[in-house]
Tab-separated table of C-alpha atoms in Angstrom:
chain	number	residue	atom	x	y	z
G	1	MET	CA	25.648	7.772	-6.404
G	2	SER	CA	25.426	9.309	-2.957
G	3	ALA	CA	26.051	6.026	-1.194
G	4	ALA	CA	27.587	7.723	1.827
G	5	LEU	CA	24.136	8.465	3.143
G	6	GLY	CA	22.323	5.977	5.357
G	7	LEU	CA	18.981	4.544	4.343
G	8	LYS	CA	15.958	6.670	5.025
G	9	ALA	CA	12.440	5.565	4.310
G	10	LYS	CA	10.572	7.916	2.030
G	11	PRO	CA	7.342	9.383	3.420
G	12	THR	CA	4.340	7.162	3.132
G	13	THR	CA	0.690	8.091	3.151
G	14	SER	CA	-0.402	6.763	6.513
G	15	GLU	CA	-2.677	9.732	7.307
G	16	PRO	CA	-5.329	8.916	4.664
G	17	ALA	CA	-5.443	5.354	5.978
G	18	ASP	CA	-5.995	6.742	9.474
G	19	ASP	CA	-8.789	8.922	8.072
G	20	ASP	CA	-10.328	5.863	6.437
G	21	SER	CA	-10.183	4.066	9.758
G	22	ASP	CA	-11.853	7.019	11.505
G	23	ILE	CA	-14.586	7.192	8.852
G	24	SER	CA	-15.210	3.446	9.117
G	25	ALA	CA	-15.429	3.718	12.892
G	26	LEU	CA	-17.841	6.654	12.561
G	27	ILE	CA	-20.077	4.785	10.109
G	28	ASN	CA	-20.041	1.721	12.347
G	29	ARG	CA	-21.022	3.843	15.348
G	30	LEU	CA	-23.799	5.652	13.473
G	31	THR	CA	-25.124	2.369	12.092
G	32	ALA	CA	-25.174	0.882	15.575
G	33	GLU	CA	-27.040	3.951	16.825
G	34	VAL	CA	-29.608	3.672	14.005
G	35	ASN	CA	-30.031	0.003	14.829
G	36	GLN	CA	-30.575	0.788	18.501
G	37	ILE	CA	-33.077	3.538	17.686
G	38	ALA	CA	-34.997	1.137	15.430
G	39	VAL	CA	-35.107	-1.467	18.180
G	40	ASP	CA	-36.198	1.067	20.796
G	41	LYS	CA	-38.923	2.545	18.584
G	42	THR	CA	-40.323	-0.816	17.538
G	43	LYS	CA	-40.440	-1.836	21.202
G	44	ALA	CA	-42.342	1.379	21.945
G	45	ILE	CA	-44.798	0.548	19.163
G	46	GLN	CA	-45.197	-2.956	20.546
G	47	GLN	CA	-45.939	-1.538	23.989
G	48	ILE	CA	-48.621	0.734	22.515
G	49	THR	CA	-50.176	-2.122	20.557
G	50	ASN	CA	-50.189	-4.240	23.710
G	51	GLN	CA	-52.095	-1.450	25.430
G	52	MET	CA	-54.503	-1.291	22.484
G	53	LYS	CA	-55.054	-5.034	22.714
G	54	MET	CA	-55.684	-4.796	26.446
G	55	LEU	CA	-58.185	-1.976	25.869
G	56	ALA	CA	-59.870	-3.996	23.128
G	57	LEU	CA	-60.041	-7.018	25.434
G	58	ASN	CA	-61.574	-4.935	28.224
G	59	ALA	CA	-64.029	-3.432	25.749
G	60	LEU	CA	-65.067	-6.918	24.621
G	61	ILE	CA	-65.637	-7.978	28.207
G	62	GLU	CA	-67.755	-4.899	28.911
G	63	SER	CA	-69.717	-5.300	25.689
G	64	SER	CA	-70.541	-8.899	26.557
G	65	ARG	CA	-71.870	-7.722	29.900
G	66	ALA	CA	-74.043	-5.158	28.141
G	67	GLY	CA	-75.659	-7.885	26.082
G	68	ALA	CA	-77.464	-6.896	22.903
G	69	GLN	CA	-76.881	-3.210	23.588
G	70	GLY	CA	-73.089	-3.745	23.545
G	71	ALA	CA	-73.016	-5.777	20.335
G	72	GLY	CA	-72.074	-2.825	18.132
G	73	PHE	CA	-69.347	-1.802	20.511
G	74	ALA	CA	-68.009	-5.368	20.441
G	75	VAL	CA	-67.497	-5.113	16.674
G	76	VAL	CA	-65.463	-1.938	17.149
G	77	ALA	CA	-63.433	-3.584	19.921
G	78	GLN	CA	-62.671	-6.561	17.665
G	79	GLU	CA	-61.505	-4.220	14.911
G	80	VAL	CA	-59.274	-2.338	17.345
G	81	ARG	CA	-57.848	-5.653	18.513
G	82	GLY	CA	-57.201	-6.713	14.923
G	83	VAL	CA	-55.508	-3.418	14.101
G	84	GLY	CA	-53.343	-3.796	17.180
G	85	GLN	CA	-52.245	-7.255	16.085
G	86	GLN	CA	-51.420	-5.985	12.592
G	87	VAL	CA	-49.388	-3.108	13.994
G	88	GLU	CA	-47.524	-5.523	16.265
G	89	THR	CA	-46.727	-7.796	13.298
G	90	ILE	CA	-45.504	-4.843	11.233
G	91	ALA	CA	-43.365	-3.611	14.138
G	92	ARG	CA	-41.754	-7.016	14.555
G	93	GLU	CA	-41.077	-7.315	10.833
G	94	LEU	CA	-39.658	-3.801	10.820
G	95	GLU	CA	-37.326	-4.644	13.692
G	96	THR	CA	-36.210	-7.862	12.031
G	97	GLN	CA	-35.568	-6.216	8.678
G	98	LEU	CA	-33.829	-3.164	10.125
G	99	THR	CA	-31.518	-5.168	12.365
G	100	LYS	CA	-30.688	-7.480	9.443
G	101	ARG	CA	-29.979	-4.574	7.098
G	102	THR	CA	-27.913	-2.681	9.661
G	103	GLY	CA	-26.087	-5.910	10.501
G	104	ASP	CA	-25.313	-6.449	6.816
G	105	LEU	CA	-24.134	-2.844	6.572
G	106	VAL	CA	-21.821	-3.230	9.567
G	107	ALA	CA	-20.389	-6.458	8.123
G	108	SER	CA	-19.893	-4.813	4.722
G	109	ILE	CA	-18.142	-1.826	6.287
G	110	ASP	CA	-15.917	-4.151	8.291
G	111	ARG	CA	-14.950	-6.046	5.123
G	112	MET	CA	-14.190	-2.801	3.305
G	113	SER	CA	-12.147	-1.583	6.267
G	114	GLN	CA	-10.172	-4.825	6.351
G	115	ARG	CA	-9.566	-4.640	2.613
G	116	SER	CA	-8.445	-1.020	2.862
G	117	ARG	CA	-6.110	-1.930	5.693
G	118	GLY	CA	-4.735	-4.919	3.779
G	119	GLU	CA	-4.109	-2.905	0.620
G	120	ARG	CA	-2.365	-0.236	2.675
G	121	MET	CA	-0.093	-2.872	4.220
G	122	VAL	CA	0.717	-4.255	0.760
G	123	ASP	CA	1.692	-0.738	-0.346
G	124	LEU	CA	3.908	-0.343	2.714
G	125	SER	CA	5.483	-3.755	2.042
G	126	LEU	CA	6.326	-2.561	-1.455
G	127	ASN	CA	7.682	0.670	-0.013
G	128	ALA	CA	10.093	-1.249	2.224
G	129	VAL	CA	11.468	-3.623	-0.408
G	130	GLU	CA	11.560	-0.894	-3.048
G	131	LEU	CA	13.666	1.334	-0.807
G	132	ILE	CA	16.209	-1.411	-0.208
G	133	ASP	CA	16.252	-2.232	-3.941
G	134	ARG	CA	17.051	1.358	-4.859
G	135	ASN	CA	19.816	1.500	-2.302
G	136	LEU	CA	21.326	-1.811	-3.364
G	137	TYR	CA	21.237	-0.694	-6.977
G	138	GLU	CA	23.709	2.000	-5.908
G	139	ARG	CA	25.914	-0.706	-4.415
G	140	THR	CA	26.093	-2.420	-7.798
G	141	CYS	CA	27.127	0.875	-9.362
G	142	ASP	CA	29.755	1.472	-6.685
G	143	VAL	CA	31.496	-1.863	-7.063
G	144	ARG	CA	31.699	-1.641	-10.857
G	145	TRP	CA	33.025	1.900	-10.650
G	146	TRP	CA	35.654	1.249	-7.979
G	147	ALA	CA	36.865	-1.885	-9.783
G	148	THR	CA	38.178	0.467	-12.499
G	149	ASP	CA	40.137	2.660	-10.045
G	150	SER	CA	43.760	2.785	-11.230
G	151	ALA	CA	45.143	1.909	-7.782
G	152	VAL	CA	42.916	-1.182	-7.650
G	153	VAL	CA	43.744	-2.217	-11.213
G	154	ASP	CA	47.504	-1.735	-10.732
G	155	CYS	CA	47.524	-3.702	-7.471
G	156	ALA	CA	45.544	-6.591	-9.007
G	157	ALA	CA	47.935	-6.659	-11.960
G	158	SER	CA	51.065	-6.592	-9.800
G	159	PRO	CA	50.518	-6.865	-6.031
G	160	ALA	CA	53.901	-5.499	-4.980
G	161	PRO	CA	54.076	-4.052	-1.426
G	162	ALA	CA	53.976	-0.448	-2.639
G	163	ALA	CA	50.975	-1.157	-4.881
G	164	VAL	CA	49.197	-2.962	-2.035
G	165	THR	CA	49.824	-0.047	0.339
G	166	TYR	CA	48.545	2.477	-2.161
G	167	ALA	CA	45.471	0.405	-3.049
G	168	SER	CA	44.657	-0.024	0.660
G	169	GLN	CA	44.982	3.719	1.179
G	170	ARG	CA	42.739	4.370	-1.778
G	171	LEU	CA	40.104	1.919	-0.504
G	172	GLY	CA	40.332	3.585	2.909
G	173	VAL	CA	39.598	6.978	1.363
G	174	ILE	CA	36.510	5.519	-0.294
G	175	LEU	CA	35.344	4.053	3.028
G	176	GLY	CA	35.759	7.433	4.683
G	177	ALA	CA	33.240	8.917	2.271
G	178	TYR	CA	30.932	5.924	1.888
G	179	THR	CA	30.002	5.078	5.459
G	180	VAL	CA	27.522	2.317	4.578
G	181	TYR	CA	30.357	-0.178	4.019
G	182	LEU	CA	32.255	-2.232	6.578
G	183	ASP	CA	35.201	-2.997	4.331
G	184	LEU	CA	36.367	-3.272	0.717
G	185	TRP	CA	38.508	-6.230	-0.343
G	186	LEU	CA	40.675	-6.675	-3.393
G	187	CYS	CA	41.228	-10.350	-4.168
G	188	ASP	CA	43.399	-12.116	-6.706
G	189	LEU	CA	41.947	-14.745	-9.003
G	190	ASP	CA	42.796	-17.503	-6.509
G	191	GLY	CA	40.631	-15.911	-3.847
G	192	ASN	CA	43.436	-14.434	-1.727
G	193	VAL	CA	42.684	-11.039	-0.195
G	194	ILE	CA	45.601	-8.826	-1.222
G	195	ALA	CA	44.373	-5.418	0.011
G	196	ASN	CA	41.541	-3.968	2.100
G	197	GLY	CA	40.413	-0.524	3.173
G	198	ARG	CA	40.372	-1.063	6.942
G	199	ALA	CA	43.557	-3.021	7.530
G	200	ASP	CA	43.877	-1.539	11.025
G	201	ARG	CA	40.479	-2.958	12.021
G	202	PHE	CA	40.114	-6.099	9.911
G	203	ARG	CA	43.257	-8.138	9.330
G	204	VAL	CA	42.018	-10.007	6.292
G	205	VAL	CA	44.995	-9.665	3.920
G	206	GLY	CA	46.256	-13.169	3.195
G	207	GLN	CA	42.898	-14.806	3.925
G	208	ASN	CA	41.456	-16.980	1.181
G	209	VAL	CA	37.791	-16.588	0.177
G	210	ALA	CA	37.753	-18.873	-2.853
G	211	HIS	CA	35.155	-21.096	-1.149
G	212	THR	CA	32.538	-18.338	-0.897
G	213	LYS	CA	29.583	-18.268	-3.265
G	214	TRP	CA	30.050	-14.610	-4.152
G	215	PHE	CA	33.705	-15.105	-5.129
G	216	ARG	CA	32.981	-18.171	-7.246
G	217	GLU	CA	30.274	-16.278	-9.103
G	218	ALA	CA	32.502	-13.213	-9.519
G	219	ARG	CA	35.196	-15.361	-11.158
G	220	THR	CA	32.746	-16.217	-13.941
G	221	LEU	CA	31.560	-12.681	-14.738
G	222	ARG	CA	31.752	-12.035	-18.465
G	223	SER	CA	32.720	-8.357	-18.370
G	224	GLY	CA	33.397	-5.375	-16.178
G	225	ASP	CA	29.810	-4.278	-16.680
G	226	ASP	CA	28.503	-7.299	-14.781
G	227	TYR	CA	28.284	-7.753	-11.019
G	228	VAL	CA	27.446	-10.229	-8.283
G	229	ALA	CA	24.889	-9.449	-5.572
G	230	GLY	CA	25.221	-11.776	-2.614
G	231	ASP	CA	22.583	-12.756	-0.074
G	232	VAL	CA	22.816	-11.326	3.422
G	233	GLU	CA	25.134	-13.342	5.643
G	234	ASN	CA	27.253	-13.189	8.767
G	235	GLN	CA	30.866	-12.611	7.712
G	236	PRO	CA	33.361	-14.189	10.164
G	237	LEU	CA	36.271	-12.137	8.838
G	238	LEU	CA	34.376	-8.957	9.714
G	239	GLY	CA	33.531	-9.802	13.297
G	240	ASN	CA	30.570	-11.924	12.207
G	241	ALA	CA	28.748	-8.762	11.133
G	242	GLN	CA	25.705	-8.964	8.878
G	243	VAL	CA	26.761	-7.948	5.389
G	244	ALA	CA	25.518	-7.970	1.818
G	245	THR	CA	28.510	-8.508	-0.442
G	246	TYR	CA	28.723	-7.080	-3.959
G	247	CYS	CA	31.464	-8.020	-6.405
G	248	ALA	CA	32.826	-6.974	-9.760
G	249	SER	CA	35.768	-8.268	-11.713
G	250	VAL	CA	38.888	-6.145	-11.931
G	251	ARG	CA	40.084	-6.145	-15.522
G	252	ALA	CA	43.285	-5.302	-17.315
G	253	GLY	CA	43.606	-1.601	-18.005
G	254	GLY	CA	40.333	-0.951	-16.192
G	255	GLN	CA	38.514	-1.809	-19.410
G	256	ALA	CA	35.150	-3.596	-19.341
G	257	ASN	CA	36.341	-6.093	-21.961
G	258	GLY	CA	39.841	-6.503	-20.530
G	259	ALA	CA	41.153	-9.812	-19.191
G	260	PRO	CA	40.097	-10.506	-15.585
G	261	ILE	CA	42.947	-9.954	-13.128
G	262	GLY	CA	41.136	-9.833	-9.789
G	263	VAL	CA	37.870	-9.413	-7.895
G	264	LEU	CA	36.713	-6.430	-5.875
G	265	ALA	CA	34.299	-7.287	-3.051
G	266	ILE	CA	32.454	-4.558	-1.148
G	267	HIS	CA	30.702	-5.443	2.111
G	268	PHE	CA	27.566	-3.428	2.741
G	269	ASP	CA	26.941	-2.884	6.467
G	270	TRP	CA	23.539	-4.532	6.338
G	271	GLU	CA	22.047	-4.514	9.830
G	272	PRO	CA	21.887	-0.771	10.645
G	273	GLN	CA	20.897	0.157	7.108
G	274	ALA	CA	18.122	-2.426	6.834
G	275	ARG	CA	16.908	-1.607	10.343
G	276	ALA	CA	16.423	2.023	9.276
G	277	ILE	CA	14.217	0.823	6.431
G	278	VAL	CA	11.895	-1.492	8.363
G	279	GLN	CA	11.612	0.773	11.397
G	280	GLY	CA	10.903	3.728	9.122
G	281	VAL	CA	7.772	2.168	7.635
G	282	ARG	CA	4.919	4.206	9.012
G	283	VAL	CA	2.489	1.673	10.390
G	284	GLY	CA	0.176	2.784	13.176
G	285	ASP	CA	0.452	1.624	16.776
G	286	SER	CA	-3.010	0.108	16.497
G	287	ASP	CA	-1.798	-2.149	13.675
G	288	LYS	CA	0.523	-4.027	16.056
G	289	ALA	CA	2.657	-4.600	12.984
G	290	ARG	CA	5.978	-6.342	12.490
G	291	VAL	CA	7.733	-5.141	9.343
G	292	LEU	CA	10.081	-7.625	7.675
G	293	LEU	CA	12.363	-8.117	4.723
G	294	VAL	CA	12.737	-11.769	3.773
G	295	ASP	CA	14.922	-13.417	1.161
G	296	SER	CA	13.866	-15.809	-1.581
G	297	ASN	CA	13.824	-18.672	0.945
G	298	PHE	CA	11.569	-16.630	3.280
G	299	ARG	CA	14.431	-16.210	5.737
G	300	VAL	CA	14.094	-13.031	7.800
G	301	ILE	CA	16.891	-10.642	6.860
G	302	ALA	CA	15.494	-7.534	8.570
G	303	ALA	CA	12.826	-7.054	11.244
G	304	SER	CA	11.404	-3.942	12.870
G	305	ASP	CA	11.522	-5.698	16.255
G	306	GLY	CA	15.099	-6.883	15.696
G	307	GLN	CA	14.118	-10.526	16.217
G	308	GLY	CA	14.896	-13.620	14.150
G	309	ILE	CA	17.333	-11.999	11.727
G	310	LEU	CA	19.105	-14.672	9.624
G	311	SER	CA	17.628	-17.412	11.837
G	312	GLU	CA	13.851	-17.269	11.401
G	313	ARG	CA	11.879	-18.405	8.385
G	314	ILE	CA	8.298	-17.342	7.928
G	315	SER	CA	5.522	-19.155	6.114
G	316	LEU	CA	4.091	-17.112	3.244
G	317	SER	CA	1.016	-18.233	1.320
G	318	LEU	CA	1.720	-16.587	-2.025
G	319	ASN	CA	-0.758	-18.552	-4.147
G	320	GLY	CA	1.248	-17.633	-7.214
G	321	GLN	CA	0.949	-13.901	-6.552
G	322	ARG	CA	3.708	-11.322	-6.289
G	323	SER	CA	1.715	-9.224	-3.861
G	324	GLY	CA	-1.355	-9.503	-1.690
G	325	PHE	CA	-2.635	-10.024	1.816
G	326	TYR	CA	-4.501	-12.699	3.714
G	327	HIS	CA	-5.450	-13.773	7.246
G	328	ASP	CA	-3.950	-16.896	8.747
G	329	ARG	CA	-5.803	-19.293	11.023
G	330	SER	CA	-5.152	-17.144	14.082
G	331	GLY	CA	-6.670	-14.087	12.392
G	332	THR	CA	-3.317	-12.406	11.852
G	333	MET	CA	-3.131	-10.311	8.698
G	334	ILE	CA	-0.057	-10.906	6.519
G	335	ALA	CA	0.715	-8.528	3.638
G	336	PHE	CA	3.565	-9.039	1.170
G	337	HIS	CA	5.115	-7.649	-1.987
G	338	ALA	CA	7.909	-9.134	-4.095
G	339	THR	CA	10.960	-7.115	-5.038
G	340	PRO	CA	10.336	-5.049	-8.181
G	341	GLY	CA	14.064	-4.471	-8.764
G	342	TYR	CA	15.441	-1.115	-9.811
G	343	GLU	CA	17.179	-0.091	-13.012
G	344	THR	CA	19.800	-2.792	-13.774
G	345	TYR	CA	19.406	-4.360	-10.321
G	346	ARG	CA	16.883	-7.146	-10.777
G	347	GLY	CA	16.677	-8.022	-7.110
G	348	LEU	CA	17.222	-11.378	-5.458
G	349	GLY	CA	13.657	-12.564	-5.044
G	350	TRP	CA	13.199	-10.779	-1.736
G	351	TYR	CA	9.869	-9.734	-0.212
G	352	GLY	CA	8.653	-6.916	1.948
G	353	VAL	CA	6.304	-8.416	4.542
G	354	ILE	CA	4.103	-6.886	7.228
G	355	VAL	CA	2.545	-9.069	9.915
G	356	CYS	CA	-0.328	-7.379	11.758
G	357	GLY	CA	-1.796	-8.566	15.047
G	358	ALA	CA	-5.368	-9.830	15.029
């Protein structure tokens, strides 16, 4: 559980997608060139047939002047004129059919390119939410582990000054190694904070957190093997920082089936860690993409542009799907993927979302 490390996005396969884009652009260009050649050549044929028709017309005029002697030549001139008209008709049909077929090909390639791009964005959406899931799984392991620390258990059982001092020191040591946390709080069963790891920075001892959702849920945990994963929120007692709070019950003797004697709450330093995830997703500059993590209420909890965090809600058209992509009325592509969870961490109904400019 190397939770001391910050979040780093794992490499994603953006190069093949770029190659696909280049190939699509090449095929589009070649198709356009073929279409232009077809148009130019059919126009050249039409010019030649026009000349043939003019020659046939002149021949008819001359044959009429020649009278009976030009009658045979008139028949030939009529045939030449007829052939010219047939060639002109064929040339026009050829132009019409070629431009239609090349147009259909261009449209088909564009659809395939859009689908390839959309599927790539769905994969990258999954990559973002999967990375955060794996990291938050470690948070659930951390809190259950540290709740069995003897200093934490002893302090929860009997919060005498010496026990509080030692527990605070112990929590401080943990924070020194696990830099992704803002603070660790030990609370009694009434919701009073009795020790924390950064007492010099956050004076929270004596504060009561019984009203918080994460504490209320932690009070009802059935064993030391269970945990609470809280939604991202601004925590006033930590300078209004964005945190994701994870809790486990502290139990008598540090045993999973022991009687509950307290609650350990660990506050994950959300903003810088989540920012590393969404900004690490390898979308191309041409995608004009905004990478997001949103919670189960579609509230933005992380954004690659740093905008709207905890204040913006986006509209997702899921249509009963856990993943997919679509274009909204403005032509903007929106790709999404629901949290898959990781190991014993089931996730909180979050989504990875990528919004691409039209």
